[in-house]
mmCIF file with all atom_site columns, C-alpha atoms in Angstrom:
data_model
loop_
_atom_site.group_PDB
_atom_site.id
_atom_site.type_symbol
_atom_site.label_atom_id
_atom_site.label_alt_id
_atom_site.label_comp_id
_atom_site.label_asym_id
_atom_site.label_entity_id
_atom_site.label_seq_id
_atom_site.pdbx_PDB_ins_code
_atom_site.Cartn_x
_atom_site.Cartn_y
_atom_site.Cartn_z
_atom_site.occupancy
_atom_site.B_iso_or_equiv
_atom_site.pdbx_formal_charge
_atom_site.auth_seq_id
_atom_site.auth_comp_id
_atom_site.auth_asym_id
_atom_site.auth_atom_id
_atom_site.pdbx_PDB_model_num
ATOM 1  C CA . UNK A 1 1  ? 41.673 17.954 82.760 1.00 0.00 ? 1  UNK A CA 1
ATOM 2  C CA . UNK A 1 2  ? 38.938 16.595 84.942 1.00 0.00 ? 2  UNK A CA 1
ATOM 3  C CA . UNK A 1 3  ? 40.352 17.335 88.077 1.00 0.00 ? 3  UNK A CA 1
ATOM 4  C CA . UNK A 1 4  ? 40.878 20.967 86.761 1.00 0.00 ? 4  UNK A CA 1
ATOM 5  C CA . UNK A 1 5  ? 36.974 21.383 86.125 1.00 0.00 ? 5  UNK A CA 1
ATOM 6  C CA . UNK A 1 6  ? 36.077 19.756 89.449 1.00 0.00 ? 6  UNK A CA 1
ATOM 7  C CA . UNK A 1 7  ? 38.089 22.136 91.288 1.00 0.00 ? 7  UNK A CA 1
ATOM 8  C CA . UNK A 1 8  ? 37.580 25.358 89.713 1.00 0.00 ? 8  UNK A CA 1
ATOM 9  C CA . UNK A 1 9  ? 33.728 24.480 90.234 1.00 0.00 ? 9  UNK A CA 1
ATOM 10 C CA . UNK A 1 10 ? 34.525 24.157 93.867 1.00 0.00 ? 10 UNK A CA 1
ATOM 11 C CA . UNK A 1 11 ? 36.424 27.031 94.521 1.00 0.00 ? 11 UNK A CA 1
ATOM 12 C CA . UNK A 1 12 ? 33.438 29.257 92.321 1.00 0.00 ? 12 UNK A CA 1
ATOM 13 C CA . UNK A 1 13 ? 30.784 27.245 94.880 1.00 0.00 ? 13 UNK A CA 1
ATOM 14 C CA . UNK A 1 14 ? 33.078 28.270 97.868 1.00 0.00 ? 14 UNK A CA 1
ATOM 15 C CA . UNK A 1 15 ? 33.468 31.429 96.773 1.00 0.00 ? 15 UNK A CA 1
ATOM 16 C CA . UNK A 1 16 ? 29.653 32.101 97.305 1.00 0.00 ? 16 UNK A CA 1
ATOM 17 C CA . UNK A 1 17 ? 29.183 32.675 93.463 1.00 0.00 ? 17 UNK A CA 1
ATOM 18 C CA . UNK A 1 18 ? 26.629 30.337 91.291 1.00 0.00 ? 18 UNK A CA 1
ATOM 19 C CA . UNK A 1 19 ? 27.780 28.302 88.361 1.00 0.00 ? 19 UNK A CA 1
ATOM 20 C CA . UNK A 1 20 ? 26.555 28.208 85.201 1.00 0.00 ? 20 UNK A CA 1
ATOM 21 C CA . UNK A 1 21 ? 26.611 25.713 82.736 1.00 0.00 ? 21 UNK A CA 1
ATOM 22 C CA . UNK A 1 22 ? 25.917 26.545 79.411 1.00 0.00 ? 22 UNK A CA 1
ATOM 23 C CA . UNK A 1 23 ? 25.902 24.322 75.937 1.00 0.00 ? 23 UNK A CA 1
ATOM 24 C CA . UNK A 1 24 ? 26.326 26.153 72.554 1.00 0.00 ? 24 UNK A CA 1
ATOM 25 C CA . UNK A 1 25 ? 23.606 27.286 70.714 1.00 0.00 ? 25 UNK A CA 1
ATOM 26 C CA . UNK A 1 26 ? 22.525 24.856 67.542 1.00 0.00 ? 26 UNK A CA 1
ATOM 27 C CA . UNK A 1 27 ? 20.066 25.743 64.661 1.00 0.00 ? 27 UNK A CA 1
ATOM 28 C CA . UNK A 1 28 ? 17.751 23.989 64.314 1.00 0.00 ? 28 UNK A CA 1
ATOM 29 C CA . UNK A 1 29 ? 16.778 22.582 60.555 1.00 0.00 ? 29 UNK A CA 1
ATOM 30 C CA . UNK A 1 30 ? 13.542 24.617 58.942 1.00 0.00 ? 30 UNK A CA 1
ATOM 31 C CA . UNK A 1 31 ? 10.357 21.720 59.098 1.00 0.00 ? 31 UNK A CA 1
ATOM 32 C CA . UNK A 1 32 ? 9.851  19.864 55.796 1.00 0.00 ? 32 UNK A CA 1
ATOM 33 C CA . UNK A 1 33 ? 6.498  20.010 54.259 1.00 0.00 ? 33 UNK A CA 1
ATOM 34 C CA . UNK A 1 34 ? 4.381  17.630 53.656 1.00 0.00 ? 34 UNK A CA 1
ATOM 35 C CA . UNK A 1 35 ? 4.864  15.712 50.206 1.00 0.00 ? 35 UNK A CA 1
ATOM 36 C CA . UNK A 1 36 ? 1.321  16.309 49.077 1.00 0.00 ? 36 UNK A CA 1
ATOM 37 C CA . UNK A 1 37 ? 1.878  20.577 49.368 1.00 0.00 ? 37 UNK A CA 1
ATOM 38 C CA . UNK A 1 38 ? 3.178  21.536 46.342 1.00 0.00 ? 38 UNK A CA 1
ATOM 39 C CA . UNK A 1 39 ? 4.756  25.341 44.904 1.00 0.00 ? 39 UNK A CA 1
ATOM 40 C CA . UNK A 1 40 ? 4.864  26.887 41.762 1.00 0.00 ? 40 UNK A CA 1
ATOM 41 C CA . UNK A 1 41 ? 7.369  29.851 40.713 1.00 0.00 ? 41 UNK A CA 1
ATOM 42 C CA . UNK A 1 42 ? 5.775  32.485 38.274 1.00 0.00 ? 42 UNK A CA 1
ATOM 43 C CA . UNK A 1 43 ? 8.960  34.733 37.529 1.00 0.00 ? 43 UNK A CA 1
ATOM 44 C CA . UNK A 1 44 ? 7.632  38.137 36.304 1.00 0.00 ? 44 UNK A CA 1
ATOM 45 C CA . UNK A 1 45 ? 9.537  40.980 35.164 1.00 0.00 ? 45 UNK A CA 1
ATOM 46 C CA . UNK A 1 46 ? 9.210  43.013 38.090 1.00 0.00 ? 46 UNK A CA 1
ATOM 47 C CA . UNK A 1 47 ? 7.477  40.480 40.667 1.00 0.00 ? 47 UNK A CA 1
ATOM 48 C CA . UNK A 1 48 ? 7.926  36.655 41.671 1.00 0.00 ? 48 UNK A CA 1
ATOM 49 C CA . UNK A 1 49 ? 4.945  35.498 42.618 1.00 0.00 ? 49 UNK A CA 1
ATOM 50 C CA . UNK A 1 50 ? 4.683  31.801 44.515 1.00 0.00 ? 50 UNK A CA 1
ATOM 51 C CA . UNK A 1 51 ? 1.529  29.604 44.883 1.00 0.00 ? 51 UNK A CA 1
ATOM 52 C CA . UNK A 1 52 ? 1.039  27.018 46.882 1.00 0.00 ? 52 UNK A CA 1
ATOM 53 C CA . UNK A 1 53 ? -1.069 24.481 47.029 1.00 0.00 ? 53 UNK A CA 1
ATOM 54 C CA . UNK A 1 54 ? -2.221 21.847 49.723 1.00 0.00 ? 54 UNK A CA 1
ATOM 55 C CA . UNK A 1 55 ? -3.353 18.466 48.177 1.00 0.00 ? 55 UNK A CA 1
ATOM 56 C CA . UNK A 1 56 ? -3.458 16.472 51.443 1.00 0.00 ? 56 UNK A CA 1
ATOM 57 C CA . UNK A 1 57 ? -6.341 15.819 53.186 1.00 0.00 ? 57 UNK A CA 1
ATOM 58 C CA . UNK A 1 58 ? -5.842 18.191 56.314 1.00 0.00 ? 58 UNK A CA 1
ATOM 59 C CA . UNK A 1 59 ? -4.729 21.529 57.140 1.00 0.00 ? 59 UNK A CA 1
ATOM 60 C CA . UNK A 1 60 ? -1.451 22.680 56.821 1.00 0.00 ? 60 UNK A CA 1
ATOM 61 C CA . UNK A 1 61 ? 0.788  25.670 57.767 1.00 0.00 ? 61 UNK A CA 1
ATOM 62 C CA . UNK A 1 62 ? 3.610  27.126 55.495 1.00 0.00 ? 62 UNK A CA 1
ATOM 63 C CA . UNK A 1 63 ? 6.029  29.932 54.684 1.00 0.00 ? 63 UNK A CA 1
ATOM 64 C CA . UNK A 1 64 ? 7.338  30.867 51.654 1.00 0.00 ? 64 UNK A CA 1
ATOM 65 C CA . UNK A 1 65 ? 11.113 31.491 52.060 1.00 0.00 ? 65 UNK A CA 1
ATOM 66 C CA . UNK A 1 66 ? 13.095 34.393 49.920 1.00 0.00 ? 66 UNK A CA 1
ATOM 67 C CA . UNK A 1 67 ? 16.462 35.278 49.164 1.00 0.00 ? 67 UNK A CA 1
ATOM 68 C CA . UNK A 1 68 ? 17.403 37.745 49.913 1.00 0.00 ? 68 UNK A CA 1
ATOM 69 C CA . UNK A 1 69 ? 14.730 38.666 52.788 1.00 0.00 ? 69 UNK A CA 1
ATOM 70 C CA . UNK A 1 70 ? 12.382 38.012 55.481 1.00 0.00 ? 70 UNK A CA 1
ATOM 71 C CA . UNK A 1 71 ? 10.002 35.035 54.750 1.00 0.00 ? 71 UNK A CA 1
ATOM 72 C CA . UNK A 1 72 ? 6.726  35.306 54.264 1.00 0.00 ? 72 UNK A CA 1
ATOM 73 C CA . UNK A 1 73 ? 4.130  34.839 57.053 1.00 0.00 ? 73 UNK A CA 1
ATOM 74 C CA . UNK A 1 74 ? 3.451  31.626 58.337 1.00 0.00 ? 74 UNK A CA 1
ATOM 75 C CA . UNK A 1 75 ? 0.149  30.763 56.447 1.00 0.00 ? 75 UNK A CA 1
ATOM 76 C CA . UNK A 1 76 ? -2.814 27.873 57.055 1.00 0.00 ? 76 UNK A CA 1
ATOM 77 C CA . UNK A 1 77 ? -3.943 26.655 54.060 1.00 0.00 ? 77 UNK A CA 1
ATOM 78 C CA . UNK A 1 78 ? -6.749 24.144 54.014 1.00 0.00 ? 78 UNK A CA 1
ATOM 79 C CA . UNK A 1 79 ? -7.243 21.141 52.172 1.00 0.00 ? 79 UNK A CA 1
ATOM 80 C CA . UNK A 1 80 ? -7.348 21.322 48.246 1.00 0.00 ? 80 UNK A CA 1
ATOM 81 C CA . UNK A 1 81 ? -6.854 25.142 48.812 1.00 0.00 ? 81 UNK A CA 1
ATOM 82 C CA . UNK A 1 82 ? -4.243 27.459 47.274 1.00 0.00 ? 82 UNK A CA 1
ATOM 83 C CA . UNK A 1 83 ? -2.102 30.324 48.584 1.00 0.00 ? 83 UNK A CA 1
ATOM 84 C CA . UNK A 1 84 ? -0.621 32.993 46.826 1.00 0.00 ? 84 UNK A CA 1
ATOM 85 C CA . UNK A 1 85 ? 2.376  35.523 47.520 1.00 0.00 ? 85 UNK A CA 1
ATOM 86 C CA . UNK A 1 86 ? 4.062  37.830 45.821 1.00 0.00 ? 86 UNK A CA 1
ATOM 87 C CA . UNK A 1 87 ? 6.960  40.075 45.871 1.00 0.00 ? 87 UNK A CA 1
ATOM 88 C CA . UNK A 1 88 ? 8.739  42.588 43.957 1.00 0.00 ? 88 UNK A CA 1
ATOM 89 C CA . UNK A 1 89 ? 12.446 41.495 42.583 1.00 0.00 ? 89 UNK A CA 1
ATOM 90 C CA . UNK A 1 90 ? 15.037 41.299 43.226 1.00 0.00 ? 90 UNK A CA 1
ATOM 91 C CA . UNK A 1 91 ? 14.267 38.214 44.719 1.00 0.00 ? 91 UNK A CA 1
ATOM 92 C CA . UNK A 1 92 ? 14.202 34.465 44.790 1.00 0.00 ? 92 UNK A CA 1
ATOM 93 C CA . UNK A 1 93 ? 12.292 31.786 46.002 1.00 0.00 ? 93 UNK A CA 1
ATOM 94 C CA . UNK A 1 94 ? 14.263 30.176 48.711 1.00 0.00 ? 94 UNK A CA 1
ATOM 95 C CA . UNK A 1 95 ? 12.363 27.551 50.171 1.00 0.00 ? 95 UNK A CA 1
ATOM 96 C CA . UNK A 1 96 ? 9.159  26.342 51.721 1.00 0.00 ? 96 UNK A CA 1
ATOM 97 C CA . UNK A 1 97 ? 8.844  25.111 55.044 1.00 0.00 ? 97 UNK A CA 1
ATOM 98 C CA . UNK A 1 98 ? 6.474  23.987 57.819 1.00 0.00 ? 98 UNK A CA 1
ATOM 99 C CA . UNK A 1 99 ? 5.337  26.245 60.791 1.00 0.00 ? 99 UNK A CA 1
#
């Protein structure tokens, strides 16, 4: 199998074309926030409304995740400070990651 590769690389370089090489794509994992940010889940009857709050001692940036749906914008949120999103069902809080 080798030998295959190395020669159809050499007849594509003699042929005057270029050769690509490409790997296959991989997803990379959503960022983990820190353990000192912390969400709460208000279910409504028509709305789901998430806060978030940062109890570390510097800055951080989040996103609310929903399902189905885009994610919220990526958000600072200083220390000891709260932020607070809402949306109109049907959906479901998903996750919350780092940005």
């Amino acid at each position: 199998m080798k030998k295959l590769v190395v020669a159809g690389a050499s007849l594509a370089l003699a042929g005057g074309a270029a050769l690509a090489v490409s790997t296959p794509a991989v997803a990379a994992a959503p960022a983990s926030v820190p353990s000192c940010v912390q969400s709460l889940v208000q279910d409504g009857t028509t709305t789901l409304t998430v806060v978030v709050r940062n109890n570390c001692d510097f800055p951080v940036r989040v996103q609310v995740g929903y399902e189905p749906g885009p994610a919220g914008a990526c958000t600072t949120i200083a220390p000891r400070w709260s932020h607070t999103e809402s949306r109109a069902k049907p959906v479901s809080f998903a996750r919350l990651t780092a940005c």
